[in-house]
mmCIF file of C-alpha atoms and ligand atoms in Angstrom:
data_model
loop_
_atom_site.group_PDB
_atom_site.id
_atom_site.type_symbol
_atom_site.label_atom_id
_atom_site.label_comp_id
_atom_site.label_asym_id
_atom_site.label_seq_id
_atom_site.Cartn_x
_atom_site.Cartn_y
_atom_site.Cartn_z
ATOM 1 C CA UNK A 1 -225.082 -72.130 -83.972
ATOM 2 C CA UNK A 2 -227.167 -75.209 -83.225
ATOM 3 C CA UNK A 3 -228.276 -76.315 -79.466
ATOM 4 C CA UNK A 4 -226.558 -78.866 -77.774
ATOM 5 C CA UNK A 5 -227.175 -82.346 -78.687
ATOM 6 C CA UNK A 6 -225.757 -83.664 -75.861
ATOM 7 C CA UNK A 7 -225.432 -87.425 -77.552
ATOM 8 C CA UNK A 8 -222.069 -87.504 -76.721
ATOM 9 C CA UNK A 9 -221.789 -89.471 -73.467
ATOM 10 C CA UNK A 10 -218.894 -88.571 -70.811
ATOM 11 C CA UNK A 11 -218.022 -85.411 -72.529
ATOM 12 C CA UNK A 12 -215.084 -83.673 -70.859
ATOM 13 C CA UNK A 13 -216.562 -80.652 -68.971
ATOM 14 C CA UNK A 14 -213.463 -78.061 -69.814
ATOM 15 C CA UNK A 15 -211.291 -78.729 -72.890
ATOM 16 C CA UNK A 16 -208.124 -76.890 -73.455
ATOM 17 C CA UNK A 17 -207.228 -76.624 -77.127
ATOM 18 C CA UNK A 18 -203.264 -75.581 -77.509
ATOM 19 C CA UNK A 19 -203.922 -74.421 -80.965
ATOM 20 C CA UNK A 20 -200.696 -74.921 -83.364
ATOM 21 C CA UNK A 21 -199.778 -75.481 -86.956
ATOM 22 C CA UNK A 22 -200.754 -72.402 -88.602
ATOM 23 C CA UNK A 23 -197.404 -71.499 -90.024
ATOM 24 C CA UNK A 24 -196.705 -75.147 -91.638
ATOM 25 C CA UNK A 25 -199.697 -75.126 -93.090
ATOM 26 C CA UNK A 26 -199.276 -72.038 -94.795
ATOM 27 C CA UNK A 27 -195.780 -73.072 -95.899
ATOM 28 C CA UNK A 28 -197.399 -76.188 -97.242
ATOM 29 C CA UNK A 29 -199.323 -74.040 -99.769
ATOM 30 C CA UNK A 30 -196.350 -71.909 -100.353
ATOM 31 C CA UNK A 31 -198.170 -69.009 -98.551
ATOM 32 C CA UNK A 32 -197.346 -66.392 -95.881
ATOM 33 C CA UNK A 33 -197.417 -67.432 -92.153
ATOM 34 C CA UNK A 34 -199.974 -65.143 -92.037
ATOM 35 C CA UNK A 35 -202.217 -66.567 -94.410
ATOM 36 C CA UNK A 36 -201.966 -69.584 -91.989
ATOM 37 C CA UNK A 37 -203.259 -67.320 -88.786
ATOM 38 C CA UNK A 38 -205.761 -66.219 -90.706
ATOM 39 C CA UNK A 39 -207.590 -69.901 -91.687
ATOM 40 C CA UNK A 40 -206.669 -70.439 -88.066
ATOM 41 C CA UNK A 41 -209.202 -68.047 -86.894
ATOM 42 C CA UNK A 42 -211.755 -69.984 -89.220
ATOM 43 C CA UNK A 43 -210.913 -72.983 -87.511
ATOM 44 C CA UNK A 44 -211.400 -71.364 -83.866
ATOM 45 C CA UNK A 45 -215.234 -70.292 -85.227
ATOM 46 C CA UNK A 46 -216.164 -74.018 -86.342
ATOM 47 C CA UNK A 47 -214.342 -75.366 -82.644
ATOM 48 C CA UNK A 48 -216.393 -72.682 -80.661
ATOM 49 C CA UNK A 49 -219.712 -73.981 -82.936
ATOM 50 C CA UNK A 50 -219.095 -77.031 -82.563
ATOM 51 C CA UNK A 51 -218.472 -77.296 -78.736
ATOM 52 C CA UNK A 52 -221.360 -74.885 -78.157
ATOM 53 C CA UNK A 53 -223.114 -77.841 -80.393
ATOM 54 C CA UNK A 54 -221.841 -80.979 -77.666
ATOM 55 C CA UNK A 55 -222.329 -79.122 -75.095
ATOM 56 C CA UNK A 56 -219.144 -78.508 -73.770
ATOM 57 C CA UNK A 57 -219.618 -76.176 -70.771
ATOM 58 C CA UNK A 58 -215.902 -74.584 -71.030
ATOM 59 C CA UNK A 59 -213.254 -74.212 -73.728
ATOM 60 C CA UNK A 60 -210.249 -72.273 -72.932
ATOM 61 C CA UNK A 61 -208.501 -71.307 -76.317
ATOM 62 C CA UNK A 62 -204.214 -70.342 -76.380
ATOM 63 C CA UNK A 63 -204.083 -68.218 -78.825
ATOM 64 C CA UNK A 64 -201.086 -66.754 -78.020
ATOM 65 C CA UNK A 65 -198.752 -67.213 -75.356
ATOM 66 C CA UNK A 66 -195.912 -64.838 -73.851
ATOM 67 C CA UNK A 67 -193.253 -66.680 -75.440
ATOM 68 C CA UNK A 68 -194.629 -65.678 -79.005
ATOM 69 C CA UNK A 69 -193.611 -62.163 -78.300
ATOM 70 C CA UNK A 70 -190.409 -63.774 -79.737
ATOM 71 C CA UNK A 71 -191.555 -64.356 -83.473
ATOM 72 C CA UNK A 72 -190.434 -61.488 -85.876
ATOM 73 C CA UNK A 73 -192.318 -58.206 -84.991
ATOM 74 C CA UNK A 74 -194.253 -58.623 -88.789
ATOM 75 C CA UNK A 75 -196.065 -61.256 -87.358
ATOM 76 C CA UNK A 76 -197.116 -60.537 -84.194
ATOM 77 C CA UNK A 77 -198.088 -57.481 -85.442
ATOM 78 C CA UNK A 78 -200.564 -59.159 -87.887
ATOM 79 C CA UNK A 79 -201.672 -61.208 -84.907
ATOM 80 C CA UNK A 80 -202.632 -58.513 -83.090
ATOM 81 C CA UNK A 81 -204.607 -57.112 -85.947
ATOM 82 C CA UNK A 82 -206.119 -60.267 -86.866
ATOM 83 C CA UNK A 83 -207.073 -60.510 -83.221
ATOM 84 C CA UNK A 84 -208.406 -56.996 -83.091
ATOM 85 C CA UNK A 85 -210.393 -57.824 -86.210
ATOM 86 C CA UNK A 86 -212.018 -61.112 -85.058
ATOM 87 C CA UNK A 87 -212.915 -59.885 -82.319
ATOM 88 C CA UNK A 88 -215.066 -56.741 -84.153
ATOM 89 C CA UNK A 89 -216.715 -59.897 -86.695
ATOM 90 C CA UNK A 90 -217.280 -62.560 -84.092
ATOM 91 C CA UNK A 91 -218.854 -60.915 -80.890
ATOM 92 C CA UNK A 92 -222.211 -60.146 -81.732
ATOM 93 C CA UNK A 93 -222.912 -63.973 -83.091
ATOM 94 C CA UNK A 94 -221.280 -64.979 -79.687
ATOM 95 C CA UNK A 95 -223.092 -63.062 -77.711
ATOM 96 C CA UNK A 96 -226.620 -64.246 -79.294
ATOM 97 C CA UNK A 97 -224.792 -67.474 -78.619
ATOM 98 C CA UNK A 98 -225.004 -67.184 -75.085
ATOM 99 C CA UNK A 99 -221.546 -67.097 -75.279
ATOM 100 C CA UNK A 100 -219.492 -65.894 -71.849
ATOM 101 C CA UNK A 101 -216.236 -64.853 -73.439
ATOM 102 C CA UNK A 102 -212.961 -64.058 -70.740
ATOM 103 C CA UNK A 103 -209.591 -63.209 -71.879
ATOM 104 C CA UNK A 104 -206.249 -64.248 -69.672
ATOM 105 C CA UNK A 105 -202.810 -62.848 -69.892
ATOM 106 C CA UNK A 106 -200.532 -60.132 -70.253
ATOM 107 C CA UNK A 107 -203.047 -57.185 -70.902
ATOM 108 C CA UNK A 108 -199.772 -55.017 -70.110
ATOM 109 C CA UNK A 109 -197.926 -56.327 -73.136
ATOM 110 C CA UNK A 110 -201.340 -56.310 -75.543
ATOM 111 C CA UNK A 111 -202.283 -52.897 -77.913
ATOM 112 C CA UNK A 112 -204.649 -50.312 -76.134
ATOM 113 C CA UNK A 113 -206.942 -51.222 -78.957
ATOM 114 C CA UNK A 114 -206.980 -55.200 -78.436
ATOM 115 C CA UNK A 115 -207.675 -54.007 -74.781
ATOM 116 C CA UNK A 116 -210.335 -51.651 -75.236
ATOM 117 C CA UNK A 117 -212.154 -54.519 -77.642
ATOM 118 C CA UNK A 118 -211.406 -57.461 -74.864
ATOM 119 C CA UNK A 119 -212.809 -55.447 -72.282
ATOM 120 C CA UNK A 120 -215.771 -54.243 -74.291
ATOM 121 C CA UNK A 121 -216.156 -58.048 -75.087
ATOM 122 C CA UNK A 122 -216.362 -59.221 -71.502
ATOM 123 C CA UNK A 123 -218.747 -56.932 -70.451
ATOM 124 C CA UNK A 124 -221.154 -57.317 -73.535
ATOM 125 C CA UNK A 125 -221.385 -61.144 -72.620
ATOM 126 C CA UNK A 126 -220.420 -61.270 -68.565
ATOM 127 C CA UNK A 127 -223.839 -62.547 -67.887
ATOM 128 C CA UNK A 128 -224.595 -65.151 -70.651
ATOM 129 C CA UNK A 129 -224.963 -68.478 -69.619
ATOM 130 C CA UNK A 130 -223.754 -70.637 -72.249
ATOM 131 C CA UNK A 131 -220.193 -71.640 -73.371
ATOM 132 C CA UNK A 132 -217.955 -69.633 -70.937
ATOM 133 C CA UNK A 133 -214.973 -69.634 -73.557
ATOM 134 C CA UNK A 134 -211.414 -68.455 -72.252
ATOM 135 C CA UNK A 135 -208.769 -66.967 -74.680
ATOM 136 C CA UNK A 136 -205.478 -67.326 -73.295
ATOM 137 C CA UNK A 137 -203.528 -63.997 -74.933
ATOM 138 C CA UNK A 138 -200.094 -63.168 -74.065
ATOM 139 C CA UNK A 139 -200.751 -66.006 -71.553
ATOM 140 C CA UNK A 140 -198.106 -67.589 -69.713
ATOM 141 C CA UNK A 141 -198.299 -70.897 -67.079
ATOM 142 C CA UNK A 142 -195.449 -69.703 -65.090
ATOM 143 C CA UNK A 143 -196.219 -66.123 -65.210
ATOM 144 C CA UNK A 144 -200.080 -66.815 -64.072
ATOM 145 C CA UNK A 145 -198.245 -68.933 -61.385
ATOM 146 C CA UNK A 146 -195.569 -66.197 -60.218
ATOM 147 C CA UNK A 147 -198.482 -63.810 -60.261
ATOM 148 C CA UNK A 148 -200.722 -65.747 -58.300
ATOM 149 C CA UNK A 149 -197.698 -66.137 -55.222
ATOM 150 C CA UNK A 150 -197.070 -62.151 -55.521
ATOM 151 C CA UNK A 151 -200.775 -61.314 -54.763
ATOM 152 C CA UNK A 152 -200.323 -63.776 -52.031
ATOM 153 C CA UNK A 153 -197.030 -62.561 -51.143
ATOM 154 C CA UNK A 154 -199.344 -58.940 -51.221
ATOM 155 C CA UNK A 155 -202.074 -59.745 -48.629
ATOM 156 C CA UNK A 156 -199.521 -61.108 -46.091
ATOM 157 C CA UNK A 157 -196.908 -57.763 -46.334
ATOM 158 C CA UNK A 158 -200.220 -56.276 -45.289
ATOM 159 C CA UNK A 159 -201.259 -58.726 -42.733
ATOM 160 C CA UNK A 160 -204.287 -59.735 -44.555
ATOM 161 C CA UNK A 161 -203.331 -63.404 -45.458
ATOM 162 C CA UNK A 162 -201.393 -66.052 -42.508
ATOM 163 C CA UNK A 163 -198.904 -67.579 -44.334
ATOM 164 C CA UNK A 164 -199.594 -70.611 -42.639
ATOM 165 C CA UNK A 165 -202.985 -70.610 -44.741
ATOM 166 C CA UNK A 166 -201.237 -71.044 -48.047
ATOM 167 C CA UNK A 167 -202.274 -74.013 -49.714
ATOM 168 C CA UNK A 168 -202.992 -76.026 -52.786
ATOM 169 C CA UNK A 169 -206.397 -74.431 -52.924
ATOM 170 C CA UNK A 170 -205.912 -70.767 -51.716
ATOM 171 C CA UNK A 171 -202.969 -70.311 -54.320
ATOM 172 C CA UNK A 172 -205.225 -72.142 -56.956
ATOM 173 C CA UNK A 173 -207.719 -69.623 -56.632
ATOM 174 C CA UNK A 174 -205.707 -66.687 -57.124
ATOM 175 C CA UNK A 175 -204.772 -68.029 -60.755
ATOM 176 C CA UNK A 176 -206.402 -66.722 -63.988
ATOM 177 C CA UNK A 177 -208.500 -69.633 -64.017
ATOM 178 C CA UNK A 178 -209.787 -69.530 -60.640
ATOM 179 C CA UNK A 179 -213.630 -70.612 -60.123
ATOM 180 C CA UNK A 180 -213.639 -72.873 -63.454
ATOM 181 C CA UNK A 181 -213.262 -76.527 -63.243
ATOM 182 C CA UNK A 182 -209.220 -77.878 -64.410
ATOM 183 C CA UNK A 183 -209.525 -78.910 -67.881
ATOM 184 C CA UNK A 184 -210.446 -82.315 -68.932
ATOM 185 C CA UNK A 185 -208.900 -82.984 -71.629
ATOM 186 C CA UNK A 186 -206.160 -80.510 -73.588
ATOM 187 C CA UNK A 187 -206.468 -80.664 -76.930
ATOM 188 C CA UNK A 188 -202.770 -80.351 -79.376
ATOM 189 C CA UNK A 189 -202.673 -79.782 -82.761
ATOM 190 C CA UNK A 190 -199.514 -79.709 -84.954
ATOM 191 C CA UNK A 191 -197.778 -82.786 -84.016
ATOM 192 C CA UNK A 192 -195.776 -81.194 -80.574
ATOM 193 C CA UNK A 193 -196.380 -83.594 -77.961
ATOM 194 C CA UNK A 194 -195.347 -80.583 -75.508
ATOM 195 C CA UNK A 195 -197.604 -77.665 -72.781
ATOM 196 C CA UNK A 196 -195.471 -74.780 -74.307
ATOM 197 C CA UNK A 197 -196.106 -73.040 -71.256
ATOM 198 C CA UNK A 198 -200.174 -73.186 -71.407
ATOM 199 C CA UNK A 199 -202.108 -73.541 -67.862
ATOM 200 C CA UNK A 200 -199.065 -75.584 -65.807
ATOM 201 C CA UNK A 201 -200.854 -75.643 -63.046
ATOM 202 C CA UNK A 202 -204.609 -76.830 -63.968
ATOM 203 C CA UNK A 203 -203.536 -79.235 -66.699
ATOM 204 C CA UNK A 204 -201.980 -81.254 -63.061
ATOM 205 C CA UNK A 205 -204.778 -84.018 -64.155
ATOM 206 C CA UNK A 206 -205.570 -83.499 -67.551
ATOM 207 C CA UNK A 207 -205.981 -86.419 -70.043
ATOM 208 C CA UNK A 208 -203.362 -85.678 -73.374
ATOM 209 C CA UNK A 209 -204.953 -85.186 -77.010
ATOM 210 C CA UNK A 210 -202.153 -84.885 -79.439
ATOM 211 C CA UNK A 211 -202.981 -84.572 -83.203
ATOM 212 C CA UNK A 212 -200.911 -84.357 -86.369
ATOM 213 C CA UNK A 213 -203.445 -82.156 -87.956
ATOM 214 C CA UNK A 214 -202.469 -78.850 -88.080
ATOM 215 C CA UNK A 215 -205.287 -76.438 -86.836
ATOM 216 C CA UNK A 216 -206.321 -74.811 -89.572
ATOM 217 C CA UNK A 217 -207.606 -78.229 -91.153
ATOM 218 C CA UNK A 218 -208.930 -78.855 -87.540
ATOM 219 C CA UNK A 219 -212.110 -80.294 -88.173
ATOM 220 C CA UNK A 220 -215.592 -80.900 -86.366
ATOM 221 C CA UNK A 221 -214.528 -84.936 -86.360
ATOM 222 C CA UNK A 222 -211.374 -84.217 -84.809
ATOM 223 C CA UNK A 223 -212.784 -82.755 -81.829
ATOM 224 C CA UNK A 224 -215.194 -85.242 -82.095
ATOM 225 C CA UNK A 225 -212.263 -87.317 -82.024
ATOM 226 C CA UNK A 226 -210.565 -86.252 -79.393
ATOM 227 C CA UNK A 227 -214.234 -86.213 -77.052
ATOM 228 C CA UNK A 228 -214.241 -90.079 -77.364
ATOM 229 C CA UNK A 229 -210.622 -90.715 -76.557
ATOM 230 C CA UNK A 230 -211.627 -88.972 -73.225
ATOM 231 C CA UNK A 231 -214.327 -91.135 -72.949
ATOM 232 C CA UNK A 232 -212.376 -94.087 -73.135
ATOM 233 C CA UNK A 233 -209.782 -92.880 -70.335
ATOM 234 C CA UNK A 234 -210.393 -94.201 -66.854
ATOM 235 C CA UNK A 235 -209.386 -91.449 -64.058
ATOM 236 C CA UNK A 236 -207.499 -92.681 -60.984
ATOM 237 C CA UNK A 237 -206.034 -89.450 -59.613
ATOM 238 C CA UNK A 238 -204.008 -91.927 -57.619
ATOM 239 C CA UNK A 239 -206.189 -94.740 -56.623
ATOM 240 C CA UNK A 240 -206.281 -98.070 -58.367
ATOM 241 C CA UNK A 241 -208.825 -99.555 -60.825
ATOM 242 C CA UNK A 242 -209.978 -101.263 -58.418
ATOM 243 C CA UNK A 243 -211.116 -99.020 -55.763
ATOM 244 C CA UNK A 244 -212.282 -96.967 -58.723
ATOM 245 C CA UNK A 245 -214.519 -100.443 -59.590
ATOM 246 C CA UNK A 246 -215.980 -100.853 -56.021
ATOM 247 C CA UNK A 247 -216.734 -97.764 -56.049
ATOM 248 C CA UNK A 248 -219.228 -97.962 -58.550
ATOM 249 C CA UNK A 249 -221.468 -100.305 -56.714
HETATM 250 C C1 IPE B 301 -199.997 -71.454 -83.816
HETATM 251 O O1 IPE B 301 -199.406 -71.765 -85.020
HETATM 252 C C2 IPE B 301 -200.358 -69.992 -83.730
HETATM 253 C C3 IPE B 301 -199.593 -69.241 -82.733
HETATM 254 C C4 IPE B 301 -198.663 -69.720 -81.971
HETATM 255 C C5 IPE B 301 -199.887 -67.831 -82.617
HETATM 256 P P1 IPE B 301 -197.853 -71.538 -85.303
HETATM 257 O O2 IPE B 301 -197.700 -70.165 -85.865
HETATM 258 O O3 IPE B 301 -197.054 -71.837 -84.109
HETATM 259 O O4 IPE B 301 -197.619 -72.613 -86.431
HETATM 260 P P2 IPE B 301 -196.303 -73.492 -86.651
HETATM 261 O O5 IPE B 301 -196.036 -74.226 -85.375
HETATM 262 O O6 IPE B 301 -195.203 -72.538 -87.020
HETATM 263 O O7 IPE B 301 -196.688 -74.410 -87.769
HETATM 264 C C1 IPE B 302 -197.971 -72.722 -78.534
HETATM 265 O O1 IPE B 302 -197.530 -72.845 -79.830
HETATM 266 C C2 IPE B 302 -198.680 -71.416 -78.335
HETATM 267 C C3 IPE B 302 -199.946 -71.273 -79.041
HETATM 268 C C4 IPE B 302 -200.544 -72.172 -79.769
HETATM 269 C C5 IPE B 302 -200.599 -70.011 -78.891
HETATM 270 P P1 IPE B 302 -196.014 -72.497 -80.244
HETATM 271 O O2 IPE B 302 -195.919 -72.802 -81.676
HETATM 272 O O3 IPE B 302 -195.686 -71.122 -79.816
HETATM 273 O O4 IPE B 302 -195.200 -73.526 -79.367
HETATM 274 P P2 IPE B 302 -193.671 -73.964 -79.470
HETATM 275 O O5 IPE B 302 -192.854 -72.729 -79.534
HETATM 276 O O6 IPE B 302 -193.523 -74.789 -80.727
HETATM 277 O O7 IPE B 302 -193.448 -74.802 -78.246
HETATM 278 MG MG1 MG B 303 -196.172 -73.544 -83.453
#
């Protein structure tokens, strides 16, 4: 992986990529679904490269969310061993990357195998410094949600937490995502202008990418792409261009 060029200017600080199209463009070629997970995975490796090369401090990856439990048990089963296998060819390049690698979802739902490589992978690169990269596995918005409010819900059965002192930010830090910044800009590939369920509560102010490419053509000009439509977004949050204008002076 190269160093950061950093030429890009007002590059988003956390994209989200919702990664989708694998199946259709395996059926394109007349191939297996599978066969369409597995380019997939080569198109994660050039994304990771290539934000690690614009300096993108955060990417947070869905790779598969708790809905996909639904798709035949073939697979998900492949999934999970495409996953496992990734995982065993990838982390030592990440790790000389710098790379901080986190995992959030279900680890309940996820082989004792995937685990036992997910934890070994956090650990191994807990202290790097460069890309901190999330994959979102077995990942649901409304589940990290629900869970947040039960741990909540926890501390004050226990009288540890005031209800009272329940707010935007207290129940935003108990989600999977707590400490890192809301992303950006999300990133969709495949043509679905939809979340799907990814991170429903950070994406609250996220600029929308929405491609027709399917990911495993996703390419190093796409995301390139998709950096200077977020460049060319102006960011109320609320207030006016205006204020936003005399602001600046
Ligand atoms: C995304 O590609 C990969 C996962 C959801 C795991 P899909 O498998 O959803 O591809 P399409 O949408 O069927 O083309
Ligand atoms: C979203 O893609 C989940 C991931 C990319 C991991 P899906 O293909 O599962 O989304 P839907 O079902 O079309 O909304
Ligand atoms: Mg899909």
């Amino acid at each position: 992986m190269a160093a950061p060029d950093h030429t890009v200017s007002n590059c988003p600080v956390h994209i989200a990529v919702i990664m989708d199209g694998n199946g259709r463009w395996a059926r394109q070629r007349a191939l297996p679904r599978h066969a369409g997970h597995r380019a997939g995975v080569k198109a994660v490796r050039r994304t990771i490269e290539h934000a690690v090369r614009r300096g993108v401090p955060y990417l947070t990856l869905f790779a598969f969310s708790s809905e996909n439990f639904r798709r035949p048990p073939d697979e998900v089963g492949r999934l999970m061993t495409l996953f496992v296998e990734a995982m065993q060819r990838e982390i030592d390049e990440l790790h000389q990357n710098k790379v901080c690698l986190r995992f959030i979802g279900r680890r309940d739902q996820l082989a004792d195998t995937l685990v036992q490589r997910i934890e070994a992978a956090e650990s191994m690169t807990a202290a790097n410094e460069g890309l901190r990269l999330t994959v979102a596995m077995a990942y649901g918005g409304r589940w990290d949600v629900a869970e947040a409010a039960r741990k909540l819900c926890e501390r004050a059965a226990v009288g540890d937490l005031d209800p009272a002192d329940v707010d935007e930010s207290l129940l935003g830090s108990s989600l999977c995502l707590a400490g890192v910044p809301d992303p950006d800009l999300l990133v969709r590939t495949g043509g679905e202008q939809r979340i799907s369920n990814f991170l429903l509560w950070n994406l609250a102010y996220s600029e929308l990418w929405f491609s027709d490419v399917l990911w495993p053509d996703f390419a190093e000009s796409d995301l390139d792409a998709a950096i200077a439509y977020f460049g060319r977004r102006e960011r109320r949050y609320g207030h006016t261009s205006e204020q936003l204008e005399a602001s600046k002076c």
